[in-house]
Amino acid sequence: MAELRSASARWRGSDAGGKELVKRLSAAIVIIALAVGIGLRVVGLANVPPALSQDEACEGYDAYSVLLTGRDHHGNFLPLAMQGFDDYRMPLFQYSLVPLVAAFGLKPAVVRLGAALWGSVDLVALTALAGLMMGWPGAAAAALFGALSPWHLTFSRHGQEFTVASATITLGMLCFFLWLRRRRDLWLMTSAAFFGLSLYSYATTKAFLPLLLALLIVLYRSELKTVRLKVLAGAAAILMCLALPQVVLLMLHPIEMQAEFQHLSLFRIIATCQGCQPGETAPAGHAFSNQLIGFGASWLSYFTPSFLFIVGDRGDHWTMIHPPGFGQLLPEQAPLILLALGAMLSAPRRRIALLLAGWLIVAALPAALTIPLGVSYPEASALPTPHVMFNYAVLPTPPTPSLLLAHPDSRHDALAMVPWILFSALGFVLLLEWTSRWPVVSASAAGLIFVSTIFHGAQFARYYFSDFPTVAAPYLQYGIEQALGAVDKLDDGHEPIVITARINQPYIYVLFFEHYPPADFQLGPVRRASGLFGQVFAFGRYVFAKPHSVYPWITHGIFVYAGQDNLPKAADFTIRYPDGTVAYNIVVK
């Protein structure tokens, strides 16, 4: 009997020692992965991506305008929705850029630094959330997958609001799980605050958040029943106070606040009735059935192996945010996600698995309501035609279920980035648990996954930082900054400057790179079209039009032509893409 007790004690000691070793290894992986992940998000922001998209320029200039005038660049005072290109964006990202612009100036790298900081916060928060959900091994797996995620990394380096939305939701979930663990009322209040702030991050959160909260209430109703009524009322009050301004804004300005959704909505007649023209009435029952089929195809597109692991984003036709040829997730995540589905059959992990699965389902719902641009202008080639080279005479294609299934847009599904990472981490934890009886098998499987993940993550990072800038240059309208710099050298300060309208929203680049005084732009006069994405035709000495159409009528001036345009005379200055082809020609008359 004494020998049995002694053997049992040695086994328990060995088991405890093994757990301590796993904890230390996991902690080391977390530290290294977070350091690498944050480094990948902040290094070389001025050059990768290779140029500033029109949306990034708009976000940065609005922050600059708020800093100097307290208004967005259209003159709206401290708005709850930035007017942008009349698409009325949620303002949290722009406001977060204000101190960065004040400290470092208005530069592309500064705009992207804001996204990188939000992405880094999201990476740390999702790692901590994985630790609360699954322990140290889950935190280590989540940190590694998150650090090298093709989806999360690229969004964290693009100066728009996607990572702000993801980070605020992740922080809200983290605080909720901290409350579950420690039962301190402050964490529940803080969770409500972050969820409320998410409504100011990205338009999709307005549809997503109520569904996520309903999911949490259903899954954790027994724990929530133990909370004092005063605490629940306080958390609800915080959430409602943050949501109320957005509700009022939507009620007062419904057309403006819904302009972009109505433009992209899957439920427009042109989207639901094949062959119908705008204004026509669809045959009875036809529109509704097409809506259901189209919505189902659009929703399923965000769960296809092609989108997740092989081809990736094909939804954004002109602005290449995601590198072509890579899935949104790493290949190693595929088998782990399948393993995680098995957690729904296992009582200890079932609720976490249901939460993450539900999170993924509701994240794809608002994404499925909109039509990605790639659906309207599909092309057979692997790479679409950049906006600056696109034939504007091409009519949009009515979306079909097959087109919707083949063109998911990763931006619309940005709130799924974190749950996919957490779901993969859950699969990794289950793998360790199911092989725990065979330590050699368990260690070998974990080592293989980590090494393979690092290999594929490094492969993606090498392409992203080395080859991607050349491929993406024309899609991100590379050369405008250089062209404006050349114009400044040729300009005498008096002549009109004509810039090709082939550029998407060219006026915003002039405002951004010339540091045009926001007060002057707000005072005008500015000639522009009304409505969503309304074109600016002129302000100050700048004219935005087809150069060849105004060249005969202007006696003296500077003309910026797109690379493929015919020139009236030899170019005085040429801007080239990184591959050597002509991006823009500058002609002085």
XYZ file of C-alpha atoms in Angstrom:
589
model
C 0.000 0.000 0.000
C 2.839 2.404 0.847
C 4.425 1.732 -2.533
C 1.123 2.536 -4.283
C 0.799 5.815 -2.374
C 4.386 6.679 -3.242
C 3.840 5.937 -6.958
C 0.635 7.987 -6.918
C 2.470 10.930 -5.365
C 5.239 10.695 -7.974
C 2.640 10.628 -10.786
C 0.850 13.685 -9.378
C 4.151 15.488 -9.040
C 5.109 14.586 -12.579
C 1.723 15.764 -13.837
C 2.050 19.041 -11.954
C 5.542 19.513 -13.329
C 4.287 18.881 -16.866
C 1.557 21.489 -16.453
C 4.070 24.005 -15.177
C 6.327 23.307 -18.164
C 3.395 23.780 -20.585
C 2.539 27.054 -18.850
C 6.102 28.360 -19.132
C 6.435 27.325 -22.779
C 3.071 28.881 -23.587
C 4.010 32.125 -21.823
C 7.255 32.299 -23.795
C 5.387 31.719 -27.069
C 2.878 34.429 -26.145
C 5.626 36.971 -25.458
C 7.549 36.153 -28.640
C 4.437 36.006 -30.840
C 3.115 39.325 -29.536
C 6.496 40.992 -30.033
C 6.737 39.666 -33.602
C 3.085 40.491 -34.337
C 3.361 44.074 -33.117
C 6.639 44.479 -34.992
C 5.054 43.268 -38.235
C 2.255 45.779 -37.758
C 4.402 48.872 -37.230
C 7.472 48.358 -39.434
C 7.704 50.128 -42.808
C 4.252 51.714 -42.725
C 5.274 54.441 -45.166
C 6.058 51.935 -47.937
C 3.868 48.859 -47.378
C 1.182 49.060 -48.679
C 2.902 51.017 -51.461
C 0.520 53.973 -51.619
C -2.309 55.621 -49.747
C -5.825 54.688 -50.825
C -8.410 57.450 -51.191
C -10.188 56.228 -48.046
C -6.993 56.351 -45.995
C -6.314 59.875 -47.244
C -9.850 60.873 -46.276
C -9.510 59.426 -42.759
C -6.194 61.194 -42.236
C -7.307 64.554 -43.606
C -10.483 64.509 -41.515
C -8.303 64.002 -38.422
C -6.095 66.888 -39.580
C -9.175 69.037 -40.139
C -10.586 68.230 -36.697
C -7.217 69.047 -35.142
C -7.050 72.499 -36.774
C -10.716 73.511 -36.974
C -12.757 71.122 -34.812
C -14.653 70.108 -37.967
C -14.405 67.409 -40.619
C -13.211 68.578 -44.019
C -16.786 69.397 -45.072
C -17.221 71.726 -42.090
C -19.327 69.571 -39.740
C -18.463 70.405 -36.119
C -17.213 67.400 -34.089
C -19.546 65.085 -36.001
C -20.850 61.739 -34.792
C -20.487 60.551 -38.387
C -17.729 61.883 -40.641
C -19.161 62.959 -43.994
C -16.243 61.508 -45.953
C -17.255 61.077 -49.606
C -20.878 61.581 -48.532
C -20.785 58.002 -47.232
C -20.895 59.105 -43.564
C -18.320 57.011 -41.728
C -18.215 56.204 -38.049
C -15.701 58.607 -36.420
C -13.786 56.691 -33.743
C -10.780 55.947 -35.939
C -10.486 59.540 -37.187
C -10.692 60.945 -33.654
C -8.037 58.478 -32.491
C -5.754 59.791 -35.258
C -5.955 63.391 -34.018
C -3.232 63.096 -31.318
C -0.996 61.142 -33.703
C -1.331 63.774 -36.416
C -0.694 66.483 -33.815
C 2.464 64.713 -32.664
C 3.934 63.498 -35.961
C 2.204 65.458 -38.722
C -0.077 64.481 -41.593
C 1.734 61.600 -43.312
C 0.747 58.193 -44.738
C 2.759 56.385 -42.064
C 0.945 58.305 -39.308
C -2.498 57.354 -40.642
C -1.411 53.720 -40.776
C 0.197 53.933 -37.352
C -3.286 54.536 -35.972
C -4.494 51.298 -37.559
C -1.350 49.461 -36.412
C -1.893 50.552 -32.809
C -5.524 49.457 -32.872
C -4.470 46.180 -34.496
C -1.823 45.632 -31.820
C -4.390 46.297 -29.081
C -6.692 43.792 -30.758
C -3.889 41.217 -30.942
C -3.087 41.557 -27.233
C -6.777 41.535 -26.283
C -7.609 38.409 -28.306
C -4.608 36.639 -26.755
C -5.820 37.515 -23.259
C -9.359 36.476 -24.198
C -8.081 33.111 -25.458
C -6.245 32.663 -22.158
C -9.440 33.242 -20.168
C -11.403 30.904 -22.422
C -8.865 28.103 -22.888
C -5.867 28.614 -20.618
C -2.214 29.190 -21.505
C -2.038 26.789 -24.500
C -5.026 28.557 -26.052
C -3.404 31.940 -25.474
C -0.176 30.761 -27.126
C -2.001 29.404 -30.188
C -4.154 32.540 -30.519
C -1.122 34.825 -30.210
C 0.726 32.922 -32.943
C -2.235 32.696 -35.330
C -3.138 36.334 -34.704
C 0.408 37.629 -35.125
C 0.833 35.950 -38.526
C -2.785 36.116 -39.716
C -2.938 37.331 -43.338
C -6.326 38.890 -42.600
C -5.491 40.603 -39.318
C -1.997 41.715 -40.354
C -3.071 43.414 -43.583
C -6.006 45.195 -41.931
C -3.723 46.375 -39.127
C -1.527 48.125 -41.700
C -4.318 49.787 -43.697
C -5.465 53.162 -42.352
C -9.178 52.504 -42.067
C -11.632 51.576 -39.381
C -11.723 47.771 -39.688
C -9.304 47.042 -36.841
C -11.017 49.643 -34.620
C -14.270 47.714 -34.928
C -12.539 44.413 -34.251
C -10.573 45.793 -31.295
C -13.546 47.388 -29.527
C -15.606 44.197 -29.852
C -12.678 42.064 -28.635
C -12.105 44.386 -25.669
C -15.799 44.172 -24.818
C -15.644 40.370 -24.893
C -12.419 40.352 -22.867
C -13.986 42.474 -20.123
C -17.076 40.255 -20.139
C -14.941 37.159 -19.575
C -12.937 38.962 -16.897
C -16.262 39.569 -15.178
C -17.165 35.884 -15.546
C -13.826 34.937 -13.967
C -13.648 37.527 -11.157
C -17.282 38.658 -10.772
C -16.294 42.285 -10.234
C -19.021 44.692 -11.312
C -16.500 47.080 -12.874
C -15.625 44.575 -15.585
C -19.265 44.242 -16.651
C -19.573 48.026 -16.814
C -16.359 48.289 -18.844
C -17.579 45.575 -21.201
C -20.742 47.579 -21.860
C -18.635 50.698 -22.505
C -16.458 48.979 -25.117
C -19.490 47.445 -26.807
C -21.079 50.884 -26.907
C -17.924 52.441 -28.364
C -17.912 49.817 -31.116
C -20.992 51.536 -32.557
C -18.710 54.451 -33.472
C -16.111 52.287 -35.188
C -17.634 50.725 -38.315
C -21.138 50.734 -39.808
C -21.572 46.942 -39.631
C -21.398 46.947 -35.819
C -24.899 48.446 -35.659
C -26.373 45.251 -37.082
C -23.819 42.954 -35.478
C -23.789 44.119 -31.850
C -27.448 43.410 -30.915
C -27.079 39.860 -32.237
C -23.827 39.305 -30.326
C -25.339 40.616 -27.101
C -28.357 38.360 -27.550
C -25.990 35.416 -28.014
C -24.123 36.265 -24.790
C -27.360 36.622 -22.853
C -28.632 33.235 -24.039
C -25.381 31.365 -23.376
C -24.560 33.021 -20.032
C -28.049 33.655 -18.692
C -27.421 31.656 -15.522
C -24.405 33.802 -14.607
C -26.192 37.035 -15.527
C -29.124 36.088 -13.278
C -26.786 36.302 -10.273
C -25.898 39.948 -10.978
C -27.513 42.589 -8.827
C -30.283 44.459 -10.649
C -28.547 47.793 -10.019
C -25.379 46.571 -11.730
C -27.258 45.199 -14.734
C -29.189 48.448 -15.008
C -25.921 50.399 -14.869
C -24.312 48.336 -17.630
C -27.451 48.668 -19.750
C -27.515 52.427 -19.119
C -23.899 52.806 -20.278
C -24.652 50.883 -23.455
C -27.850 52.839 -24.105
C -26.216 56.211 -23.476
C -23.532 55.409 -26.027
C -26.039 54.023 -28.518
C -28.598 56.842 -28.181
C -26.692 59.495 -30.203
C -26.408 57.075 -33.116
C -30.130 56.278 -32.899
C -30.991 59.996 -32.898
C -28.646 60.626 -35.810
C -30.258 57.827 -37.796
C -33.745 59.190 -37.051
C -32.853 62.775 -37.974
C -30.850 61.939 -41.112
C -32.046 58.536 -42.331
C -31.198 59.133 -46.003
C -27.629 60.251 -45.349
C -26.921 57.612 -42.708
C -28.184 54.801 -44.942
C -26.862 56.147 -48.256
C -23.986 53.702 -48.622
C -26.019 50.709 -47.467
C -28.800 51.556 -49.909
C -26.190 51.866 -52.651
C -24.712 48.431 -51.874
C -27.837 46.707 -50.594
C -28.596 43.226 -51.852
C -32.282 44.129 -51.637
C -32.332 46.751 -54.365
C -34.570 45.782 -57.290
C -31.591 45.542 -59.632
C -30.061 43.032 -57.247
C -33.114 40.886 -56.743
C -34.744 40.786 -60.156
C -32.451 39.602 -62.935
C -33.219 41.514 -66.112
C -35.312 44.165 -64.318
C -34.282 47.786 -64.700
C -34.227 50.373 -61.874
C -37.778 51.521 -61.197
C -39.423 48.382 -62.587
C -41.598 46.134 -60.456
C -40.493 42.552 -60.130
C -42.981 39.736 -60.803
C -44.898 38.646 -57.718
C -42.752 36.469 -55.491
C -39.758 36.756 -57.773
C -37.895 39.430 -55.836
C -38.344 37.786 -52.434
C -37.154 34.373 -53.580
C -34.135 35.912 -55.308
C -33.371 37.891 -52.186
C -33.344 34.762 -50.060
C -31.181 32.809 -52.498
C -28.794 35.725 -53.032
C -28.544 36.393 -49.301
C -27.827 32.730 -48.607
C -25.122 32.592 -51.277
C -23.565 35.813 -50.008
C -23.551 34.553 -46.415
C -22.075 31.184 -47.389
C -19.283 32.909 -49.331
C -17.663 33.886 -46.025
C -17.314 30.232 -45.011
C -15.954 28.712 -48.215
C -12.498 27.081 -48.226
C -11.626 29.296 -51.191
C -12.155 32.484 -49.186
C -10.659 31.217 -45.952
C -7.630 29.210 -47.120
C -6.951 29.438 -50.874
C -7.880 32.585 -52.815
C -9.010 35.016 -50.143
C -10.777 38.321 -50.730
C -12.206 38.871 -54.230
C -14.851 41.356 -53.180
C -12.990 44.640 -53.472
C -12.519 45.129 -57.182
C -10.178 48.108 -57.217
C -8.461 48.677 -53.860
C -6.182 45.706 -53.265
C -5.976 45.424 -49.485
C -5.481 41.648 -49.302
C -2.523 40.135 -51.205
C -3.706 37.859 -54.034
C -3.027 34.147 -53.868
C -3.400 33.822 -50.096
C -6.410 32.821 -48.046
C -7.645 34.972 -45.197
C -6.393 32.364 -42.711
C -3.286 30.204 -42.492
C -3.518 26.610 -43.804
C -2.806 25.126 -40.344
C -6.016 26.647 -39.041
C -8.183 24.454 -41.300
C -7.792 21.117 -39.445
C -7.918 22.901 -36.087
C -11.226 24.534 -36.995
C -12.615 21.113 -37.860
C -11.411 19.811 -34.493
C -13.030 22.775 -32.746
C -16.394 21.810 -34.213
C -16.068 18.640 -32.175
C -16.089 20.740 -29.018
C -19.829 21.172 -29.474
C -20.108 17.495 -28.566
C -17.888 17.866 -25.499
C -19.515 19.314 -22.378
C -16.435 21.107 -20.942
C -15.864 23.201 -24.093
C -19.349 23.252 -25.613
C -20.370 26.740 -24.526
C -17.147 28.337 -25.783
C -17.515 26.526 -29.108
C -21.129 27.666 -29.429
C -20.163 31.246 -28.599
C -17.405 31.346 -31.217
C -19.564 29.644 -33.852
C -22.387 32.069 -33.139
C -19.952 34.994 -33.292
C -18.867 33.869 -36.772
C -22.451 33.399 -37.919
C -23.651 36.839 -36.825
C -20.486 38.549 -38.154
C -21.311 37.277 -41.653
C -24.952 38.414 -41.532
C -24.408 42.174 -42.072
C -21.677 41.336 -44.587
C -24.163 39.243 -46.589
C -26.583 42.173 -46.864
C -24.269 44.119 -49.166
C -23.027 43.554 -52.700
C -19.225 43.505 -53.035
C -17.880 45.602 -55.894
C -16.303 42.533 -57.473
C -19.770 41.081 -58.013
C -20.867 44.110 -60.040
C -17.721 44.109 -62.186
C -16.497 40.495 -62.330
C -13.429 39.664 -64.396
C -12.123 36.271 -65.444
C -8.488 37.164 -64.759
C -6.868 36.448 -61.405
C -6.278 40.177 -60.907
C -8.985 42.770 -61.647
C -8.344 45.977 -63.574
C -7.213 48.866 -61.329
C -9.603 51.805 -61.008
C -7.246 54.214 -62.775
C -7.208 51.895 -65.825
C -10.838 50.810 -65.733
C -13.258 51.376 -68.621
C -16.033 53.459 -67.112
C -18.364 52.605 -69.977
C -18.725 49.041 -68.670
C -22.176 48.539 -67.156
C -22.466 46.756 -63.789
C -23.457 43.098 -63.884
C -26.625 42.097 -62.005
C -25.487 39.860 -59.135
C -26.275 36.178 -59.289
C -25.914 33.616 -56.483
C -22.813 32.172 -58.156
C -21.173 35.609 -58.376
C -22.051 36.385 -54.767
C -20.635 33.042 -53.660
C -17.367 33.726 -55.497
C -16.768 37.321 -54.328
C -16.720 37.646 -50.530
C -15.370 40.977 -49.245
C -13.084 40.637 -46.213
C -13.766 44.236 -45.131
C -17.460 43.549 -44.703
C -16.655 40.466 -42.600
C -13.927 42.135 -40.518
C -15.650 41.222 -37.247
C -15.001 37.528 -38.019
C -11.197 37.861 -37.839
C -10.963 37.306 -34.081
C -13.455 34.428 -33.705
C -11.697 32.493 -36.498
C -8.414 32.884 -34.606
C -10.041 31.853 -31.325
C -11.806 28.917 -32.979
C -8.442 27.706 -34.302
C -6.923 28.074 -30.829
C -9.791 26.024 -29.403
C -9.030 23.269 -31.905
C -5.384 23.341 -30.825
C -6.343 23.001 -27.143
C -8.651 20.093 -27.943
C -5.851 18.404 -29.866
C -3.620 18.619 -26.792
C -6.378 17.330 -24.535
C -7.324 14.402 -26.779
C -3.687 13.303 -27.144
C -2.702 13.933 -23.525
C -2.417 10.177 -22.835
C 0.416 10.019 -25.336
C 2.819 12.854 -24.426
C 5.132 12.213 -27.372
C 2.223 12.376 -29.833
C 0.866 15.501 -28.166
C 4.222 17.292 -28.191
C 4.938 16.247 -31.780
C 1.528 17.446 -33.024
C 1.878 20.778 -31.231
C 5.414 21.255 -32.521
C 4.402 20.402 -36.081
C 1.534 22.898 -36.042
C 3.687 25.676 -34.577
C 6.569 25.101 -36.997
C 4.253 24.839 -39.987
C 2.380 27.986 -38.918
C 5.636 29.918 -38.622
C 6.723 28.662 -42.050
C 3.519 29.702 -43.827
C 3.293 32.933 -41.831
C 6.854 33.821 -42.821
C 6.046 32.944 -46.432
C 3.096 35.323 -46.400
C 5.094 38.076 -44.660
C 7.907 37.776 -47.201
C 5.468 38.173 -50.100
C 3.592 40.992 -48.392
C 6.670 43.089 -47.649
C 8.667 42.169 -50.780
C 6.425 41.423 -53.792
C 3.048 42.861 -52.828
C 4.074 46.552 -53.103
C 4.814 46.094 -56.814
C 1.583 44.174 -57.505
C -0.649 46.498 -55.493
C 0.817 49.826 -56.657
C -1.717 50.646 -59.429
C -4.656 49.452 -57.310
C -3.728 51.847 -54.514
C -3.248 54.704 -57.015
C 0.487 54.789 -56.528
C 2.231 57.841 -57.949
C -0.176 60.585 -56.905
C 2.078 61.722 -54.074
C 5.065 61.775 -56.440
C 3.028 63.551 -59.134
C 1.942 66.267 -56.730
C 5.541 66.672 -55.612
C 6.601 67.163 -59.241
C 3.738 69.636 -59.790
C 4.984 71.667 -56.825
C 8.409 71.955 -58.483
C 6.899 73.005 -61.821
C 4.281 75.345 -60.347
C 4.787 79.115 -60.305
C 1.974 79.586 -57.820
C -0.495 81.117 -60.278
C -1.378 78.645 -63.034
C -4.353 76.251 -62.922
C -3.568 72.614 -62.167
C -5.654 69.970 -63.953
C -5.574 66.455 -62.513
C -7.080 63.440 -64.251
C -10.477 62.328 -62.992
C -9.454 58.707 -63.589
C -8.097 58.799 -60.057
C -10.670 57.794 -57.452
C -11.497 60.992 -55.503
C -8.376 62.901 -56.630
C -9.263 66.013 -54.628
C -8.612 64.255 -51.308
C -5.017 63.539 -52.307
C -4.431 67.230 -53.009
C -5.845 68.120 -49.596
C -3.743 65.439 -47.882
C -0.348 65.744 -49.578
C -0.453 69.526 -50.029
C -1.592 69.996 -46.417
C -4.275 72.270 -47.818
C -5.671 74.455 -44.990
C -8.955 72.823 -43.906
C -10.539 76.207 -43.117
C -9.905 77.344 -46.700
C -11.482 74.224 -48.162
C -14.478 74.544 -45.842
C -15.020 78.172 -46.879
C -14.816 77.228 -50.567
C -15.900 77.730 -53.160
C -15.879 74.021 -54.044
C -17.624 72.747 -57.163
C -18.861 69.246 -56.608
C -21.633 66.800 -57.449
C -24.167 65.952 -54.784
C -24.980 62.508 -53.475
C -22.970 59.467 -52.475
C -19.343 59.596 -53.652
C -20.101 62.945 -55.297
C -17.168 64.042 -57.419
C -15.313 67.258 -56.614
C -14.767 69.121 -59.884
C -12.688 72.061 -58.687
C -11.473 74.148 -55.766
C -8.822 76.835 -55.604
C -6.509 76.455 -58.618
C -7.203 72.722 -58.892
C -9.461 71.227 -61.563
C -10.356 67.516 -61.636
C -11.385 66.463 -65.129
C -10.194 64.653 -68.230
C -7.068 66.668 -69.103
C -7.518 66.320 -72.876
C -11.028 67.818 -72.645
C -9.847 71.063 -71.006
C -6.340 71.334 -72.484
C -7.470 73.329 -75.571
C -9.350 75.851 -73.424
C -6.634 76.688 -70.887
C -3.873 78.987 -72.095
C -1.344 78.124 -69.402
C -1.415 75.390 -66.795
C -0.106 72.067 -65.484
C -1.849 68.878 -66.567
C -1.574 65.473 -64.845
C -2.507 62.638 -67.244
C -3.018 58.953 -66.416
C -0.318 56.711 -67.853
C -2.484 55.287 -70.654
C -3.831 58.664 -71.827
C -2.713 60.192 -75.132
C -0.603 63.323 -74.645
C -0.829 66.576 -76.618
C 2.978 66.926 -76.445
C 5.971 65.243 -74.841
C 5.673 64.878 -71.078
C 7.643 67.280 -68.926
C 7.732 64.745 -66.117
C 6.847 61.036 -65.867
C 5.928 59.044 -62.774
C 6.401 55.275 -62.999
C 5.048 52.347 -61.023
C 7.577 50.139 -59.203
C 7.546 47.724 -62.171
C 8.639 50.529 -64.527
C 5.376 51.131 -66.377
C 4.060 54.684 -66.626
C 1.665 55.766 -63.885
C 1.235 59.480 -64.661
C 2.560 62.036 -67.134
C 2.788 65.731 -66.352
C 2.485 68.252 -69.158
C 3.150 71.981 -68.729
C 1.437 74.363 -71.133
